Every structure is written in C-alpha cells, then in structure tokens.
Short mmCIF file of C-alpha atoms in Angstrom, two decimals:
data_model
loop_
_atom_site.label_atom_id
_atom_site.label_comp_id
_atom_site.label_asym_id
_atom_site.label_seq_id
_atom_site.Cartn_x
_atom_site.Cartn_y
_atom_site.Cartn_z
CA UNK A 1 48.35 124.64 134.82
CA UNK A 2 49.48 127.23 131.76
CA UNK A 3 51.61 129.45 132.18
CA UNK A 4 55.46 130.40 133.07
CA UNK A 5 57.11 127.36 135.07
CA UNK A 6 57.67 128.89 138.70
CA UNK A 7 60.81 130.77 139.87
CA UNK A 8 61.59 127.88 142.21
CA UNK A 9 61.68 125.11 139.88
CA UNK A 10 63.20 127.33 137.75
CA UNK A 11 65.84 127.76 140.25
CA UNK A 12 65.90 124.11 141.34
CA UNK A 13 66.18 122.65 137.61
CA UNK A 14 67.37 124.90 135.05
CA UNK A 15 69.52 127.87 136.20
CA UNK A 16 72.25 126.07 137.48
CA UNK A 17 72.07 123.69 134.16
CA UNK A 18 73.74 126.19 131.81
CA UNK A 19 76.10 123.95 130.32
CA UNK A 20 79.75 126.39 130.52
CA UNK A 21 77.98 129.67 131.12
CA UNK A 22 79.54 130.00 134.81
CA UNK A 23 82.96 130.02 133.34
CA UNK A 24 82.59 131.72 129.87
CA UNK A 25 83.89 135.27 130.58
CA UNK A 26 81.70 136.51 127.29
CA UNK A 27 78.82 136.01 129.03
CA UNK A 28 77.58 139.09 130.94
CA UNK A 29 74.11 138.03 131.51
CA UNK A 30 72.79 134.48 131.67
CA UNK A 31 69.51 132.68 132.86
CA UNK A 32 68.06 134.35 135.87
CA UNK A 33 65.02 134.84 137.02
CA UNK A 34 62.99 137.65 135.69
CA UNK A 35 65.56 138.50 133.03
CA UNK A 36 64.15 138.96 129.61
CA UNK A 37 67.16 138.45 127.46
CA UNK A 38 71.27 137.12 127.47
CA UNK A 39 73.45 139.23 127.18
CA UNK A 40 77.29 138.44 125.45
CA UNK A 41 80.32 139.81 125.11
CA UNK A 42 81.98 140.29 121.65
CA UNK A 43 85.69 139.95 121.49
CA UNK A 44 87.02 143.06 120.43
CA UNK A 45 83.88 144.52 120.08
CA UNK A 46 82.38 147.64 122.50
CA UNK A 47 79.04 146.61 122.15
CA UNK A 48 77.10 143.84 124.20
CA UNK A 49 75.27 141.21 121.65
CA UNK A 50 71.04 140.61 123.13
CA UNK A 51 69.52 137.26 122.68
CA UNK A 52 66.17 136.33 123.45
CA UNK A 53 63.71 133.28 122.52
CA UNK A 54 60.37 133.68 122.58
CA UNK A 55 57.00 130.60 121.54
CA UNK A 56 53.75 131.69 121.11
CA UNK A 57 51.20 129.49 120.52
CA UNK A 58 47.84 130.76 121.76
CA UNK A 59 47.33 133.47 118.86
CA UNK A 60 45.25 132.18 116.04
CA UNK A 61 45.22 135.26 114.14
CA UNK A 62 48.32 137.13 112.88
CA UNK A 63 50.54 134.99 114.48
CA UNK A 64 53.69 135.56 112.34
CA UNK A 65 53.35 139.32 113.31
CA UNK A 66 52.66 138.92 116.70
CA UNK A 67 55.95 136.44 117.50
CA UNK A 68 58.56 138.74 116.04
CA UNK A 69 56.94 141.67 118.49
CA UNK A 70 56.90 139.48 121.17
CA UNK A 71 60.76 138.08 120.71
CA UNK A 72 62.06 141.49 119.88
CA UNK A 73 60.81 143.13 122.75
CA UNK A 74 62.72 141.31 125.23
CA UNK A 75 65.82 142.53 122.98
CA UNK A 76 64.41 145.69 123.02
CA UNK A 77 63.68 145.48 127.03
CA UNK A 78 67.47 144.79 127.22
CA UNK A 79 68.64 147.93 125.93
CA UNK A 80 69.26 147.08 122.18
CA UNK A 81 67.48 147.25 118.89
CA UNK A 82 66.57 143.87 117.23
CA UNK A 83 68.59 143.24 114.18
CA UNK A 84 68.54 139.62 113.32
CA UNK A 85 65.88 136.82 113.56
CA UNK A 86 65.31 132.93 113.52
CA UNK A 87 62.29 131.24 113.70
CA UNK A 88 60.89 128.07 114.36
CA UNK A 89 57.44 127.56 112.99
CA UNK A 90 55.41 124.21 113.64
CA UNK A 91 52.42 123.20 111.79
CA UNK A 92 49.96 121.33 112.49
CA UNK A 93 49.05 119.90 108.86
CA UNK A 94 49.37 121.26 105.58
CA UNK A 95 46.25 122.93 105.73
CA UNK A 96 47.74 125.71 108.11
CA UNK A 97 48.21 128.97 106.67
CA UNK A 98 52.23 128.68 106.17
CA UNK A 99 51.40 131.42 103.24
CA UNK A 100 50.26 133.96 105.84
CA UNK A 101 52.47 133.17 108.39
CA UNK A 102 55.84 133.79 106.55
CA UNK A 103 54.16 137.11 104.66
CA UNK A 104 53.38 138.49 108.57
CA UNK A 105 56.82 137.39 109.68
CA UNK A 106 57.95 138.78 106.86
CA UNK A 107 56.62 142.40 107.31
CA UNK A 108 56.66 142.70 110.85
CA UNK A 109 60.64 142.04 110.63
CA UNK A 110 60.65 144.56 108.44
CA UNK A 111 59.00 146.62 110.18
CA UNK A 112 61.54 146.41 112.86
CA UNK A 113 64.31 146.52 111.08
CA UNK A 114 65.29 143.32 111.62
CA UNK A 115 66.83 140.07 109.31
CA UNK A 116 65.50 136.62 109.29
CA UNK A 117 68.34 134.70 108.94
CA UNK A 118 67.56 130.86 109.74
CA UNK A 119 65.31 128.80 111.26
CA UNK A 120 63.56 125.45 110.67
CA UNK A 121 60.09 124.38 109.87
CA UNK A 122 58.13 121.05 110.03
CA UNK A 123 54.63 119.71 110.42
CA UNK A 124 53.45 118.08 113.88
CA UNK A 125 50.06 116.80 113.91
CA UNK A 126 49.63 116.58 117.81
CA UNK A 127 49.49 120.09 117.56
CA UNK A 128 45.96 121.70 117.47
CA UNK A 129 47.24 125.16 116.31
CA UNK A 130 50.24 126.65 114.94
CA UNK A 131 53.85 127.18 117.37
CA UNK A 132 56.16 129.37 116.57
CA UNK A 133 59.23 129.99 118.27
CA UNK A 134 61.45 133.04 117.40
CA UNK A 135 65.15 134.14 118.50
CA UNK A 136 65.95 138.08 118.39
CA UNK A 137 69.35 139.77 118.61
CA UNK A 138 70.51 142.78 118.28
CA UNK A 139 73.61 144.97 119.62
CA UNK A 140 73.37 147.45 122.87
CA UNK A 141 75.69 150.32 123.53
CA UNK A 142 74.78 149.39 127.63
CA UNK A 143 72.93 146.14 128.22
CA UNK A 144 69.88 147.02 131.13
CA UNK A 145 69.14 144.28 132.94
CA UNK A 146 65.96 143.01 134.96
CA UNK A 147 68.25 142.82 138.10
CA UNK A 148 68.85 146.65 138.27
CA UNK A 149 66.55 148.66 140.27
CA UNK A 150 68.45 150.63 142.85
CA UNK A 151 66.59 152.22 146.54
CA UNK A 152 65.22 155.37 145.82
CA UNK A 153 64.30 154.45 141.85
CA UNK A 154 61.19 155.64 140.79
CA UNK A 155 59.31 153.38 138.24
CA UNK A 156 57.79 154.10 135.05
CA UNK A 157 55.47 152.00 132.69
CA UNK A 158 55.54 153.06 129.20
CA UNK A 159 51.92 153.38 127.01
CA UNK A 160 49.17 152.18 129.52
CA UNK A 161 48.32 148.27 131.63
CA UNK A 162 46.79 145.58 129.72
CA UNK A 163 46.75 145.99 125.74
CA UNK A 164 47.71 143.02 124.51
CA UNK A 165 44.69 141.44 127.24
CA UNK A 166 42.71 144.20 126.13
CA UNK A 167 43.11 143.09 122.64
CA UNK A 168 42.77 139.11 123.40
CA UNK A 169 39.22 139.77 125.95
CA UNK A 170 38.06 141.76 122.56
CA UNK A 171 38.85 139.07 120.12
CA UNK A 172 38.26 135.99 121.83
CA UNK A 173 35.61 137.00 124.82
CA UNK A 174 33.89 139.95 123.37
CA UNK A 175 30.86 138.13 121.89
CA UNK A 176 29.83 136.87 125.46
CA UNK A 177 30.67 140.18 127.59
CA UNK A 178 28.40 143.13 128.14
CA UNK A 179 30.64 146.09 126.04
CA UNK A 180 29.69 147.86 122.99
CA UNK A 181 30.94 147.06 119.92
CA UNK A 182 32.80 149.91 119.23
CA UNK A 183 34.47 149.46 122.75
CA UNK A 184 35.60 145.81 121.42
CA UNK A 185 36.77 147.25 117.81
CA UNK A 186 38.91 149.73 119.66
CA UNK A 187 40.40 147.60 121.48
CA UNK A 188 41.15 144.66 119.13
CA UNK A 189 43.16 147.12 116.82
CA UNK A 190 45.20 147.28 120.47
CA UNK A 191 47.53 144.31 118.60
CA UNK A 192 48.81 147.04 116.77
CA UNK A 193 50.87 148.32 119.80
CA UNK A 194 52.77 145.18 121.16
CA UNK A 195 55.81 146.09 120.09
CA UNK A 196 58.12 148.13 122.44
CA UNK A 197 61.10 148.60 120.16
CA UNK A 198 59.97 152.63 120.09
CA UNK A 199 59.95 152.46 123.54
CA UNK A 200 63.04 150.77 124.83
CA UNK A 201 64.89 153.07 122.35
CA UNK A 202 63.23 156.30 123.67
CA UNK A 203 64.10 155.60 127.78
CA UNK A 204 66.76 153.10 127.89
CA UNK A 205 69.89 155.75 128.81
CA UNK A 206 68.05 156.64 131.80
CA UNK A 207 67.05 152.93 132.84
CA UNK A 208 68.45 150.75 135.50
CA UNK A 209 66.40 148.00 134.94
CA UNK A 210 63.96 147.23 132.26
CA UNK A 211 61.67 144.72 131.73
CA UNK A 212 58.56 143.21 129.92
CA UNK A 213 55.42 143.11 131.08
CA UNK A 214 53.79 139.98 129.49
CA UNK A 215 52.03 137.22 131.04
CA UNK A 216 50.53 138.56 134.47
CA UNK A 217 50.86 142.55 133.24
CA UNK A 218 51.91 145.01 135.10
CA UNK A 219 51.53 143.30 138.41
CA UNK A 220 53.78 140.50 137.68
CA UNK A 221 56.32 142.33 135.64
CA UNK A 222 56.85 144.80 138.71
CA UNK A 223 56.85 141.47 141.14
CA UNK A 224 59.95 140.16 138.82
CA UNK A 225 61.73 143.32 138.53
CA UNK A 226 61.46 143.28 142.86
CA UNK A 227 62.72 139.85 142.73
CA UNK A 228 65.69 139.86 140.80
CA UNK A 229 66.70 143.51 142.17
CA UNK A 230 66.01 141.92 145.97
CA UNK A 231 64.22 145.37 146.35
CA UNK A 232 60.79 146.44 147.53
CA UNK A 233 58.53 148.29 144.50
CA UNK A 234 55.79 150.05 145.63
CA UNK A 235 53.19 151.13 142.96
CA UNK A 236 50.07 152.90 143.20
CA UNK A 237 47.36 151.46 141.36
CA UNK A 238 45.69 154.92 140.58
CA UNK A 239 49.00 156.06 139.39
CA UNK A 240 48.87 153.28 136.21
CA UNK A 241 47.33 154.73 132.99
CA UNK A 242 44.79 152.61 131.99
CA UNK A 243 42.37 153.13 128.97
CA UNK A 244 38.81 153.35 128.78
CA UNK A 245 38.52 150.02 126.42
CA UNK A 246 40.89 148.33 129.11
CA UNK A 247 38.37 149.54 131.86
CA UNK A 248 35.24 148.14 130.47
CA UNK A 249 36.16 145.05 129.32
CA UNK A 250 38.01 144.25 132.61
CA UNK A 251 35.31 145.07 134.49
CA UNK A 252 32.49 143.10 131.96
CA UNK A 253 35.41 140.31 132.34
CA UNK A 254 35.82 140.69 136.69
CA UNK A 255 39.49 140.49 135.81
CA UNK A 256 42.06 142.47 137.52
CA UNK A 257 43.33 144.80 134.42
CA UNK A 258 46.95 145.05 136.01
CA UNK A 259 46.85 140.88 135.73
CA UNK A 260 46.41 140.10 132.38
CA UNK A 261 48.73 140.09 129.37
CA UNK A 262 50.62 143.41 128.94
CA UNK A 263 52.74 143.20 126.07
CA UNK A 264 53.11 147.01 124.53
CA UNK A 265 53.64 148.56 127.94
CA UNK A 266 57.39 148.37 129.36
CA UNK A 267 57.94 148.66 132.51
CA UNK A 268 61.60 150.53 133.62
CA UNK A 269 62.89 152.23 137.03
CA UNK A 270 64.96 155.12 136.59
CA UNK A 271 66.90 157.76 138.99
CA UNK A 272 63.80 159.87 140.61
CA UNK A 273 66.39 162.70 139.48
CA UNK A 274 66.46 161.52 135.86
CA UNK A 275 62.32 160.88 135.38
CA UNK A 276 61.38 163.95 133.70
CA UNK A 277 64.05 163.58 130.84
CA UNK A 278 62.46 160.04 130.61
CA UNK A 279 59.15 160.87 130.36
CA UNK A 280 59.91 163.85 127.77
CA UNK A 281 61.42 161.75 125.68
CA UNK A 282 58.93 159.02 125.22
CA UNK A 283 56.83 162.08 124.27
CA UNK A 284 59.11 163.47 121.84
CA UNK A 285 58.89 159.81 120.52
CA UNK A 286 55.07 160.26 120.46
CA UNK A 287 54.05 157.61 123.52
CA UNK A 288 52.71 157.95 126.24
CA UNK A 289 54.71 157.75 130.31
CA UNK A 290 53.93 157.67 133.67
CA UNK A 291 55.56 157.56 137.15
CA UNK A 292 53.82 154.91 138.89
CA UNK A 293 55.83 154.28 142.18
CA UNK A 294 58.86 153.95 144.11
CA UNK A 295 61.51 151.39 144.33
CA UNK A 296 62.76 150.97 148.84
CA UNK A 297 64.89 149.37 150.75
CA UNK A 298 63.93 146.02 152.00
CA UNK A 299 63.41 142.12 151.40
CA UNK A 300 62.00 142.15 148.17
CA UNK A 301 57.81 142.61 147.21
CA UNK A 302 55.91 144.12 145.43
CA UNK A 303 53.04 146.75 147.36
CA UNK A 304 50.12 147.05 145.12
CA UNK A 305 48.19 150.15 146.83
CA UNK A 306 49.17 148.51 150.16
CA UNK A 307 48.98 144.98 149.80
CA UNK A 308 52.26 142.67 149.65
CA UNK A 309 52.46 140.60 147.31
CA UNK A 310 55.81 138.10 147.27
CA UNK A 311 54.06 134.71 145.70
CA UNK A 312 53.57 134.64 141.52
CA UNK A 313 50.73 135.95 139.89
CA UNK A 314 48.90 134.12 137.60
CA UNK A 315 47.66 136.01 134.58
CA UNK A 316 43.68 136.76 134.94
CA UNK A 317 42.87 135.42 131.13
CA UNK A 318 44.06 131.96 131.61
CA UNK A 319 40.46 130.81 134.23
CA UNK A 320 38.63 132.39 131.40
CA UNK A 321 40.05 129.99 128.66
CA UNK A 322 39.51 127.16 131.01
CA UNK A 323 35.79 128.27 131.39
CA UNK A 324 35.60 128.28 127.70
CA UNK A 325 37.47 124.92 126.74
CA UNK A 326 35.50 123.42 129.43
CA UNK A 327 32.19 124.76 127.65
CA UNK A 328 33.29 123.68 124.25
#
C-alpha cells in the first residue's frame, strides 16, 4: 500500500539503526516517530542547526516548486527558517522537463530565502514520472519538537484542513466530480499556500510542539503529535476552519476533509495562557488561526468529536488514485 511505512516497523527497523546518533552529544533530536526534522548541535554555536529530507513524486505539475515547500516546512515546523538546500532530482528520460524543474526550484528557493547548494541528478528509466528528493536546513534560536505537547495545551492549526488535497481533488479529480468550475479553479490556485515558512515564523515562541500536517491532514498530524507527546489531544471537528472549496469537493469526493493531504496548515499546541498572543500574531502576519482543542492527561489518542482514534490513518486520496489507475 502507499503511503508512510508504519510507526511500528518504523520502530522495529529503523530507529534504533542510527549509526552513532545514541552517543553523539551534538545531536539533540534524532529519528523518532512523528518528528518532522533533526535537530544538531553546533560547537560553539547558540543556535540549533534543522535538517529535514523530503521525496515527492506524485506531483506532475510544478514539481520543483512544490518539493522545496514541502522540505522546508518540516524546517520551518521545527522552529527555524530554511536557509540552505540540496536536491536530488531523478528523471525518467531526457524528455522530462529538467528545464522547468530547476527554473521552479530555482524560484521557489528564492522565494524562501533559501541556497541550493548541492545535490545530484541522473536519469532512471523505471521511473514513470519525475522524483525529487530535497534536504532543508536552516538555524533555530529554540528547536520545537513533535514530542512537546504538555497537559493542559491547547492546540492550534494554522490557515484551514485540507489545501494541498483541496488543490490535488481539483487538479487531478475535478473533471469527474459534481463541483463548479469556479469551485475547482479556486481551489487549484490552493498550491499557492503549501508553504508554512510564514507560519512557523509567526507562532513558534509560543509553541511546545509543532508539526506538519501532510499525508493524512489534520487527523493524522494531531494522532502523531499525541503519539510522540504520550498525551491525549482532543479536537473538535466543528472547531477546524475549513473552506468552502474544501467542503464541496470533499463532499462530491465522500472523503473525510480532515484525512487528506494538508500541507499549508501547521498544526502547534501552545500554553492555553499564551493562545491569544498566538493567534494575534499569525494575524499581524496576515493568516489565518484557530483553537481547535485541548491537549489531557492520559495514554495517548487522539478524540476526533468523541471518537478514539490510536491506529494510523490512511490519507483519503490514496483509494481514489487506486480507483483511477485501476480504470486506466
């Protein structure tokens, strides 16, 4: 099945396979479930350094663009702005659009404020589409883990659930589902929002954990932060901003709009005492905040308006690419 390999094999085959990571002092934060980035130790240096590596592979379109959002904003979920890149880019013949690629990669480092500064490049022809792979770093004052969620946390998701699924149900289901076509332009230009650099920047001295909601949304990202905090989250659903174009096409689509790719949103849980000066400044950073729950005492889960939820979620968009492969 696609999608992220499953916190017990991760557990059983790779965490405890870190090479000399258990005994390196420099590093502060290594493989763990539900973190999104590494985090080092600089000899004589006050600042932590953020890694994170990041593929993406089932974009088509604006690729290039959408893998340095994607990599940065794990750095950016980590408490630090992105400053340097690599990236890996696989091709699957010469025919692929290497030209466009680097140009996006190009401007959407930029655009961030971030180097490229190495990678490597070949051509594979098992591959149907191109792969790119793409390492961020960048320095944090105070690196905010995944693991940090304390009892009596509130949590609070940044933008609104679902855009980058909203944007992929409008680009690559919208033909076959029953939504105008000014719903589905709307929503494609969604893309446009992935990155979460803005908003990392704008809450991360209030955070105690922070993380990115990507494959699974909203639901998933809150099930990881419970996990690696060993906490109970509690979220209610009508709490969760969620847009009209988001709406519709979920519901034309039967998928669960807190289930399906939410890149652009980030998800952080923050003193109840301190939420207000969150939320203000995400708005004097021009985006858009919510409270949506609580963070308790307990065995961790995650309580969805009620219902406990403990086992991985799958993302909602991945039966629909099945359906569509198999009709092909």
């Amino acid at each position: 099945m696609p999608g992220k390999v499953s916190p017990d094999d991760l557990l059983d085959h790779v965490f405890g396979r870190t090479g000399t990571a258990a005994d390196d002092e420099t590093v502060l934060q290594g493989p763990a479930d539900g973190e999104d980035a590494a985090g080092i130790a600089i000899p004589g240096c006050d600042e932590t350094l953020v890694v994170s590596s990041d593929p993406i592979s089932l974009a088509a379109s604006q690729v290039g663009t959408l893998a340095v959002r994607v990599a940065c904003n794990d750095v950016a979920a980590s408490g630090a702005d992105p400053r340097w890149l690599t990236a890996v880019i696989m091709l699957p013949d010469e025919d692929a659009p290497l030209e466009t690629i680097t140009h996006d990669l190009d401007a959407a480092a930029r655009d961030v404020g971030a180097s490229i500064v190495g990678g490597h490049s070949e051509y594979v022809d098992q591959l149907e589409r191109p792969l790119l792979s793409l390492t961020a770093m960048g320095m944090a004052e105070s690196f905010v883990p995944t693991h940090g969620a304390e009892p009596g946390d509130s949590v609070v998701l940044t933008k609104a659930a679902g855009l980058e699924g909203t944007a992929i149900l409008a680009s690559d289901f919208g033909d076959d589902l029953d939504v105008d076509d000014t719903i589905c332009e709307r929503a494609a230009e969604f893309v446009d929002e992935i990155s979460i650099v803005d908003d990392g920047r704008a809450i991360r001295e209030y955070a105690t954990a922070m993380h990115d909601p990507t494959e699974g949304g909203v639901a998933a990202g809150a099930l990881e932060i419970a996990r690696a905090s060993d906490v109970r989250l509690e979220i209610a659903r009508d709490a969760v901003p969620i847009r009209e174009e988001t709406q519709q096409l979920c519901e034309a689509a039967a998928v669960d709009p807190l289930r399906i790719f939410g890149s652009g949103a980030l998800l952080a849980t923050v003193p109840s005492e301190a939420v207000d000066d969150c939320l203000e400044s995400l708005a004097e950073a021009g985006l858009e905040g919510a409270e949506i729950g609580t963070v308790g005492e307990g065995a961790f889960e995650l309580v969805l308006d009620g219902e406990s939820i403990t086992e991985p979620i799958e993302d909602d968009l991945y039966p629909l690419w099945e359906a569509a492969d198999a009709e092909a």
